[in-house]
Coordinates of C-alpha atoms and ligand atoms in Angstrom, one line a residue:
M84 CA 33.7 26.1 -22.8
Q85 CA 30.3 28.1 -21.8
S86 CA 27.6 25.8 -20.9
I87 CA 24.1 26.6 -21.7
C88 CA 22.8 27.1 -18.3
D89 CA 25.7 29.9 -17.5
S90 CA 23.1 32.3 -20.0
L91 CA 20.4 31.5 -17.2
P92 CA 21.6 32.7 -13.8
G93 CA 20.2 31.4 -10.7
V94 CA 18.6 28.6 -12.5
L95 CA 18.5 25.6 -11.7
S96 CA 18.8 22.7 -13.8
L97 CA 15.4 19.5 -13.0
A98 CA 18.0 17.5 -11.0
E99 CA 19.7 19.9 -9.3
A100 CA 16.4 21.4 -7.8
R101 CA 14.8 17.9 -7.1
D102 CA 17.9 17.4 -4.9
R103 CA 17.7 20.9 -2.9
L104 CA 13.9 20.0 -2.7
V105 CA 14.4 16.3 -1.4
A106 CA 17.4 18.2 0.9
A107 CA 15.2 21.2 2.5
L108 CA 12.2 19.5 2.7
S109 CA 12.4 16.0 6.4
P110 CA 9.8 13.8 7.4
V111 CA 6.9 15.7 10.0
R112 CA 6.4 13.8 13.1
G113 CA 4.1 12.1 14.3
V114 CA 2.3 8.6 14.5
E115 CA -1.1 6.5 14.1
S116 CA -2.2 3.5 15.0
V117 CA -5.2 2.2 12.3
L118 CA -6.7 -0.9 11.6
S119 CA -5.2 -2.4 9.4
N120 CA -7.6 -2.8 6.8
S121 CA -8.5 0.6 6.3
A122 CA -4.3 1.4 5.9
L123 CA -4.3 1.4 2.2
G124 CA -2.8 3.6 1.0
R125 CA -0.4 4.8 4.3
V126 CA 2.8 5.5 5.2
T127 CA 4.4 3.0 7.9
A128 CA 6.3 4.2 10.7
E129 CA 7.9 1.2 11.5
D130 CA 9.4 -2.0 10.8
I131 CA 6.8 -4.8 11.5
L132 CA 7.8 -8.5 12.4
T133 CA 5.3 -10.9 11.3
T134 CA 4.6 -13.2 14.5
V135 CA 3.4 -16.0 12.5
D136 CA 5.6 -17.9 10.5
F137 CA 5.4 -17.9 7.1
P138 CA 3.7 -21.5 6.0
P139 CA 2.3 -21.2 9.8
F140 CA 3.3 -25.0 8.4
S141 CA 4.3 -27.2 6.2
N142 CA 1.2 -28.4 3.7
A143 CA 0.6 -30.0 0.0
A144 CA 1.4 -27.5 -3.0
M145 CA -0.4 -29.5 -5.5
D146 CA -3.5 -32.2 -5.2
G147 CA -1.8 -35.8 -4.4
Y148 CA 0.0 -38.1 -3.0
A149 CA 2.2 -36.8 0.5
V150 CA 5.1 -40.1 0.4
R151 CA 8.6 -40.4 2.2
S152 CA 10.5 -39.3 -1.6
V153 CA 12.4 -42.2 -1.1
D154 CA 9.3 -44.0 -1.6
A155 CA 7.8 -42.9 -4.4
L156 CA 10.6 -45.0 -7.2
P157 CA 9.2 -44.8 -10.7
G158 CA 6.6 -47.7 -11.0
A159 CA 6.5 -48.4 -6.8
I160 CA 2.9 -49.5 -5.7
L161 CA 1.9 -48.0 -2.3
Q162 CA -0.9 -48.1 0.1
V163 CA -3.1 -45.3 0.9
V164 CA -3.8 -45.3 5.1
D165 CA -5.5 -42.1 4.7
R166 CA -6.9 -38.4 3.5
V167 CA -6.4 -35.0 4.1
M168 CA -8.1 -32.1 3.1
A169 CA -7.3 -28.7 3.5
G170 CA -8.4 -26.9 7.0
A171 CA -8.4 -30.5 8.5
P172 CA -6.5 -31.0 11.2
S173 CA -3.4 -33.2 10.4
V174 CA -3.4 -36.4 10.5
A175 CA -1.7 -39.7 11.7
A176 CA 2.2 -40.2 10.4
L177 CA 3.0 -41.9 7.2
E178 CA 5.2 -45.1 8.1
P179 CA 6.9 -46.0 5.1
G180 CA 5.4 -48.0 1.8
Q181 CA 2.5 -45.6 2.4
A182 CA 1.0 -42.4 0.8
I183 CA -1.6 -40.4 2.2
R184 CA -4.2 -38.7 -0.4
I185 CA -3.7 -35.1 0.1
F186 CA -5.5 -31.6 -1.5
T187 CA -3.6 -28.7 -1.7
G188 CA -3.6 -26.3 1.4
A189 CA -3.6 -29.6 3.6
P190 CA -1.2 -30.7 6.2
L191 CA 1.4 -32.4 5.2
P192 CA 1.7 -36.0 7.5
D193 CA 4.4 -37.0 10.0
G194 CA 6.9 -38.3 7.8
A195 CA 6.5 -37.0 4.1
D196 CA 8.5 -35.0 2.6
A197 CA 7.3 -34.2 -1.1
V198 CA 4.1 -34.8 -3.0
V199 CA 3.4 -36.6 -6.0
M200 CA 0.7 -35.1 -8.4
Q201 CA -2.2 -36.8 -8.4
E202 CA -1.9 -36.8 -12.3
A203 CA 1.3 -38.7 -11.8
V204 CA -0.4 -42.2 -10.4
V205 CA -2.3 -44.8 -10.9
P206 CA -5.0 -45.2 -8.3
E207 CA -5.8 -48.4 -7.3
G208 CA -8.2 -49.6 -4.8
E209 CA -6.0 -49.1 -1.7
T210 CA -3.5 -48.7 -3.9
V211 CA -1.8 -45.8 -6.2
Q212 CA 1.2 -46.5 -8.3
I213 CA 3.9 -43.6 -8.5
R214 CA 3.8 -43.7 -13.0
L215 CA 6.7 -40.3 -12.7
S216 CA 9.5 -40.7 -15.7
A217 CA 12.6 -39.4 -12.2
P218 CA 12.2 -39.9 -9.1
L219 CA 10.9 -37.6 -7.0
L220 CA 12.7 -34.7 -5.2
C221 CA 12.9 -33.8 -1.2
G222 CA 10.2 -31.2 -0.4
E223 CA 8.5 -31.7 -4.1
N224 CA 5.6 -30.0 -3.9
V225 CA 5.2 -28.8 -0.3
R226 CA 5.7 -25.4 1.4
F227 CA 7.6 -25.4 4.2
R228 CA 7.1 -23.8 6.7
G229 CA 8.6 -20.4 7.2
E230 CA 9.8 -21.2 3.4
E231 CA 8.9 -17.3 3.0
L232 CA 9.3 -15.4 6.4
R233 CA 9.8 -17.1 9.5
V234 CA 8.9 -15.4 13.3
G235 CA 10.5 -12.5 14.1
E236 CA 10.9 -11.4 10.0
R237 CA 10.6 -8.2 8.8
L238 CA 7.3 -8.5 7.2
L239 CA 6.9 -4.6 5.7
A240 CA 9.6 -1.8 6.7
S241 CA 8.9 1.9 8.0
G242 CA 8.8 4.0 5.4
R243 CA 6.6 2.1 2.7
I244 CA 3.3 2.6 1.4
I245 CA 1.1 0.4 2.1
R246 CA -0.6 -1.1 -0.8
P247 CA -3.1 -4.2 -1.4
Q248 CA -0.4 -6.8 -2.1
E249 CA 0.5 -5.3 2.0
L250 CA -2.9 -5.6 3.2
G251 CA -2.9 -9.1 2.7
L252 CA 1.0 -9.5 3.6
L253 CA -0.9 -8.2 7.3
A254 CA -3.6 -9.8 6.9
Q255 CA -2.1 -13.3 7.1
A256 CA 0.3 -12.0 9.7
G257 CA -3.0 -11.4 11.8
V258 CA -1.4 -8.0 12.5
A259 CA -4.6 -6.3 13.2
T260 CA -4.1 -2.5 14.0
V261 CA -0.7 -0.7 12.6
S262 CA 1.2 2.1 13.0
V263 CA 1.5 4.8 10.1
R264 CA 2.5 8.1 9.9
R265 CA -0.3 10.7 10.0
R266 CA -1.7 12.5 7.2
L267 CA 0.3 14.9 6.1
R268 CA -2.3 18.3 5.2
V269 CA -2.0 20.2 2.4
A270 CA -3.2 23.6 2.1
V271 CA -3.8 24.1 -1.6
L272 CA -4.6 27.6 -2.4
A273 CA -4.9 29.6 -6.1
T274 CA -4.0 33.5 -6.7
G275 CA -5.1 35.5 -9.6
D276 CA -7.3 38.1 -10.4
E277 CA -9.4 36.4 -13.3
L278 CA -11.0 33.8 -11.7
V279 CA -13.3 32.7 -11.0
A280 CA -14.7 29.4 -9.3
A281 CA -16.8 27.5 -11.0
G282 CA -21.4 28.0 -9.9
G283 CA -19.9 31.5 -10.1
S284 CA -20.7 33.9 -13.7
L285 CA -18.2 35.1 -15.5
G286 CA -17.1 38.6 -16.0
P287 CA -15.1 40.9 -19.0
G288 CA -11.8 39.2 -18.8
K289 CA -12.4 36.5 -15.9
I290 CA -12.0 32.3 -16.3
Y291 CA -12.9 30.3 -14.3
E292 CA -10.4 28.8 -11.8
S293 CA -9.3 24.5 -13.0
N294 CA -5.7 24.2 -10.7
R295 CA -7.1 23.9 -7.6
A296 CA -9.4 21.1 -9.3
V297 CA -6.5 19.9 -11.0
L298 CA -4.6 20.0 -7.3
L299 CA -7.2 18.0 -5.2
G300 CA -7.0 15.2 -7.5
L301 CA -3.4 14.8 -8.0
L302 CA -3.4 15.0 -4.0
A303 CA -6.6 12.8 -3.7
D304 CA -4.3 9.7 -5.0
L305 CA -1.9 10.5 -1.6
P306 CA -2.7 10.2 1.6
V307 CA -3.6 13.4 2.1
E308 CA -5.8 15.6 4.0
A309 CA -6.4 18.4 1.4
L310 CA -7.1 21.4 2.8
D311 CA -8.9 24.5 0.0
F312 CA -7.9 28.1 1.2
G313 CA -10.1 28.8 -2.2
I314 CA -9.1 31.5 -5.2
I315 CA -7.1 34.6 -3.7
A316 CA -6.4 37.6 -5.8
D317 CA -3.3 39.0 -6.6
D318 CA -3.5 41.6 -3.8
R319 CA -0.1 41.6 -2.0
A320 CA -1.6 41.9 2.2
L321 CA -4.3 39.5 0.6
L322 CA -2.6 36.7 -0.3
G323 CA 0.6 37.7 2.4
N324 CA -2.4 37.4 5.8
A325 CA -3.9 33.7 3.1
L326 CA -0.4 32.1 3.1
K327 CA 0.3 33.0 6.8
L328 CA -2.8 31.0 7.8
A329 CA -2.6 27.9 5.2
A330 CA 1.1 28.0 6.0
A331 CA -0.3 27.7 9.9
E332 CA -3.2 25.0 9.5
A333 CA -0.5 22.8 6.9
D334 CA 2.2 21.5 6.6
V335 CA 2.9 22.6 3.6
V336 CA 1.0 24.9 1.3
I337 CA 0.9 24.6 -3.1
T338 CA -0.2 27.9 -4.1
S339 CA -0.8 28.6 -8.3
G340 CA -0.1 31.3 -9.8
G341 CA 1.7 34.9 -9.0
A342 CA 5.0 32.8 -8.8
S343 CA 6.6 35.0 -12.2
V344 CA 8.3 38.2 -12.5
G345 CA 5.3 40.3 -13.3
D346 CA 3.5 43.4 -11.9
A347 CA 0.7 41.2 -10.8
D348 CA 2.9 38.5 -9.0
F349 CA 4.3 38.5 -5.3
M350 CA 4.9 35.3 -4.2
V351 CA 8.1 35.6 -5.1
E352 CA 8.6 38.8 -3.0
L353 CA 6.0 38.0 -0.1
L354 CA 8.1 34.7 0.8
T355 CA 11.3 37.1 0.1
A356 CA 9.8 39.4 2.6
K357 CA 7.6 37.6 5.1
G358 CA 10.0 33.8 5.0
R359 CA 12.7 32.3 3.0
V360 CA 13.2 31.1 -0.6
E361 CA 15.2 28.1 -1.7
F362 CA 14.9 28.6 -5.2
F363 CA 13.1 29.9 -7.8
R364 CA 12.8 28.9 -11.5
V365 CA 13.6 25.3 -12.8
A366 CA 14.9 24.8 -16.5
I367 CA 11.9 23.5 -17.6
K368 CA 9.3 23.9 -20.3
P369 CA 6.6 24.2 -19.0
G370 CA 6.4 25.6 -15.5
K371 CA 10.0 27.9 -15.2
P372 CA 8.5 30.1 -12.4
F373 CA 9.3 26.9 -9.5
L374 CA 9.2 28.3 -6.4
L375 CA 10.3 26.1 -3.3
G376 CA 9.6 28.7 0.4
H377 CA 9.2 28.0 3.4
L378 CA 7.2 30.4 5.4
E379 CA 6.9 30.2 9.4
G380 CA 8.3 26.7 9.2
T381 CA 6.0 25.4 6.5
P382 CA 7.4 24.6 3.3
L383 CA 5.7 26.1 0.8
F384 CA 5.7 25.6 -3.4
G385 CA 4.5 28.1 -5.8
L386 CA 3.8 26.5 -9.4
P387 CA 3.2 28.7 -12.3
G388 CA -0.9 28.9 -13.1
N389 CA -1.1 27.9 -16.4
P390 CA -2.9 24.9 -16.2
V391 CA 0.0 22.3 -18.1
S392 CA 3.0 23.9 -16.0
M393 CA 0.9 23.3 -12.7
M394 CA 0.8 19.7 -13.6
V395 CA 3.9 19.0 -15.0
T396 CA 5.5 20.9 -11.9
F397 CA 3.5 18.9 -9.9
M398 CA 4.2 15.6 -10.7
A399 CA 7.7 16.7 -10.9
L400 CA 8.8 18.2 -8.0
V401 CA 5.9 19.2 -5.8
K402 CA 5.2 14.5 -5.9
P403 CA 9.1 14.1 -5.2
G404 CA 8.7 17.0 -2.1
L405 CA 5.6 15.7 -0.7
E406 CA 7.1 12.4 -0.5
T407 CA 9.8 13.1 1.5
L408 CA 7.6 14.8 4.4
M409 CA 5.2 12.0 4.1
G410 CA 8.7 9.7 5.2
L411 CA 9.3 7.8 2.4
M412 CA 11.9 7.7 -0.9
P413 CA 10.7 10.2 -3.5
A414 CA 10.1 7.5 -6.0
E415 CA 11.8 8.8 -10.4
P416 CA 9.2 8.7 -12.7
L417 CA 10.3 5.3 -14.5
R418 CA 11.0 6.5 -18.1
W419 CA 11.6 4.5 -20.8
P420 CA 12.4 4.6 -24.2
V421 CA 10.5 4.7 -27.7
R422 CA 10.7 5.9 -31.1
A423 CA 9.6 9.3 -32.6
V424 CA 7.0 9.5 -34.8
S425 CA 8.0 12.6 -36.7
P426 CA 11.5 15.0 -35.5
I427 CA 10.9 17.6 -33.2
R428 CA 12.1 20.5 -32.8
K429 CA 13.6 22.2 -29.5
R430 CA 15.9 24.5 -28.5
P431 CA 18.5 23.9 -26.0
G432 CA 18.2 25.8 -22.3
R433 CA 15.6 23.9 -20.7
L434 CA 14.3 20.0 -20.2
E435 CA 10.9 19.9 -22.6
F436 CA 8.2 17.5 -21.2
M437 CA 6.1 17.9 -24.2
R438 CA 3.1 16.2 -23.8
G439 CA 3.1 13.4 -26.3
V440 CA 0.2 10.4 -28.1
L441 CA 1.6 6.7 -28.2
E442 CA 0.5 3.7 -31.0
R443 CA 1.7 0.3 -31.0
H444 CA 3.0 -0.6 -33.8
R445 CA 4.3 -4.5 -34.5
G446 CA 4.4 -4.7 -31.0
E447 CA 6.7 -1.6 -30.8
L448 CA 6.0 1.5 -29.3
F449 CA 5.8 5.5 -31.5
V450 CA 5.5 8.8 -30.4
A451 CA 4.1 11.4 -31.8
P452 CA 4.2 15.1 -30.3
L453 CA 0.5 16.9 -30.2
A454 CA 1.0 19.4 -32.7
D455 CA 0.1 22.5 -30.1
Q456 CA 2.3 22.4 -27.1
G457 CA 0.7 26.1 -25.5
S458 CA 0.9 25.3 -21.6
H459 CA -2.3 27.1 -21.2
R460 CA -3.8 23.9 -23.0
L461 CA -5.6 21.8 -20.0
T462 CA -7.3 20.1 -23.3
S463 CA -3.4 19.1 -24.4
M464 CA -3.5 16.4 -20.7
S465 CA -6.3 15.5 -21.2
V466 CA -5.7 14.1 -24.4
A467 CA -2.0 13.1 -23.8
H468 CA -1.0 9.7 -23.0
C469 CA 2.5 10.6 -21.8
L470 CA 4.9 13.2 -21.5
I471 CA 7.6 13.1 -24.1
V472 CA 11.2 14.4 -22.1
L473 CA 13.4 15.8 -24.1
P474 CA 16.6 16.7 -21.8
Q475 CA 18.2 20.6 -20.9
D476 CA 21.1 20.1 -23.6
S477 CA 19.4 18.4 -26.9
C478 CA 18.4 20.6 -29.8
G479 CA 15.4 18.4 -31.1
I480 CA 15.5 15.0 -32.3
A481 CA 14.8 13.6 -36.1
A482 CA 12.1 11.1 -37.6
G483 CA 13.0 7.8 -35.9
D484 CA 15.2 9.0 -32.9
W485 CA 14.5 6.6 -29.7
V486 CA 13.1 9.8 -26.3
S487 CA 12.6 8.9 -23.1
V488 CA 8.3 8.9 -22.2
E489 CA 6.9 9.1 -19.4
L490 CA 3.0 7.6 -19.0
L491 CA 0.4 9.6 -17.5
P492 CA -1.7 9.0 -15.5
G493 CA -4.0 6.1 -17.0
G494 CA -2.2 7.3 -20.2
E495 CA -2.1 3.0 -21.7
R496 CA -5.8 3.0 -22.0
D497 CA -5.7 5.1 -25.2
I498 CA -2.5 3.2 -27.1
L499 CA -3.7 3.6 -30.5
E500 CA -3.1 0.6 -33.2
R501 CA -1.2 1.1 -35.9
P502 CA -2.0 -0.7 -38.2
A503 CA 0.7 -2.3 -40.1
Ligands
AMP639 P1 0.4 33.6 -13.5 O1 1.1 31.9 -13.3 O2 -0.1 33.7 -12.7 O3 0.8 34.2 -14.1 O4 -0.8 32.7 -14.5 C1 -0.4 32.6 -16.4 C2 -2.1 32.1 -16.4 O5 -2.5 30.6 -16.2 C3 -2.4 33.0 -16.6 O6 -3.3 33.2 -18.2 C4 -3.0 32.5 -16.1 O7 -4.5 33.1 -16.2 C5 -3.0 30.9 -15.4 N1 -4.6 31.1 -14.2 C6 -3.5 31.1 -13.5 N2 -3.7 30.3 -12.1 C7 -5.1 30.1 -12.6 C8 -5.9 28.7 -12.3 N3 -6.2 28.6 -10.9 N4 -7.3 28.0 -12.8 C9 -6.7 28.2 -14.2 N5 -5.8 29.5 -14.9 C10 -5.0 29.7 -14.2
MG640 MG1 -2.0 35.8 -12.3

């Protein structure tokens, strides 16, 4: 049987393109040591082992009374012989028939193996009566030394992004500096004779350039150093020079525009002549004229110039590529099924990313595609909450069908509530 893709020679499916891209790239070398408290967002360059136990000593998980569990039978009366607060050194050992008043985080006295929470006792002078309905278990309401991690165990694996919780783990382990991969240097440039930088004046036929602003914004969320190579005219020699400079300065180059096969599109031609084209064109809409190449050993992502195409190809292909270069496992985009409010028309042949608006109705999510899906309409990326992902072979869907959506960053903020 003839497949749809046979009619598009040389065009890779998104999954093939992603696999080829990840396989064609390898992590850049270079590691640096940074203060742990400035390591947010960086990528660990080695396994980090803990030199302290988590927790470092056995302690109370509740405010209450430290006891020997065998003593704390329902109805038993125990002598309160001491009290211990969080931060205080531990107190004398507990003898049979005794209890020690204890507060959350305070060291468990020797001899004790459980804590009775304060709500389950009746204090009377120097004693407490246990009012539990069932016997206390050994270890109840106690956090034992090393139960979470022991000295020498792995606190963080190599090749992980350090998030706020990992900053906390480093702090808990008393780790002052951490070895991370150096920041990727990412060169960004836009090409097009019609492009004018903000602040310039718009002559006839000109438009303000916006792709670098979007790209620099997308890169700001990653542990990279972005290098802005500006706007380059549709001129073979000028563009060739700019690409060469960018490839020499950076670990990876991202361009926008000039990636199609029009008369003013020089990216494929230049890469073929001066470097290597890994692949060109992906069966997605928008974003088909995506290019992966190498120039003087530096990988290059050539993105289409239309603002939506540029952003979609960044999310679907450039991001996993950058993650690979950073030494991370590229993350699969998280997609989940929601019901379509209205029918969606689609021709088979390309996977489509449509801008959609989510609404919640009786706790269930529904999606509606925006009426105009033009790939020049950057406003659609601003108004949309999500991308609706329609598989390559899909011929469209009916109202009420399930479709996959991928949330746009911050898209959850504006989800509409449809009245019952
Ligand atoms: P191209 O990929 O060069 O054929 O450009 C496709 C469309 O995107 C054209 O309408 C361009 O004017 C527009 N475009 C290209 N680059 C940019 C850019 N950096 N900012 C805004 N629009 C652009
Ligand atoms: Mg152009």
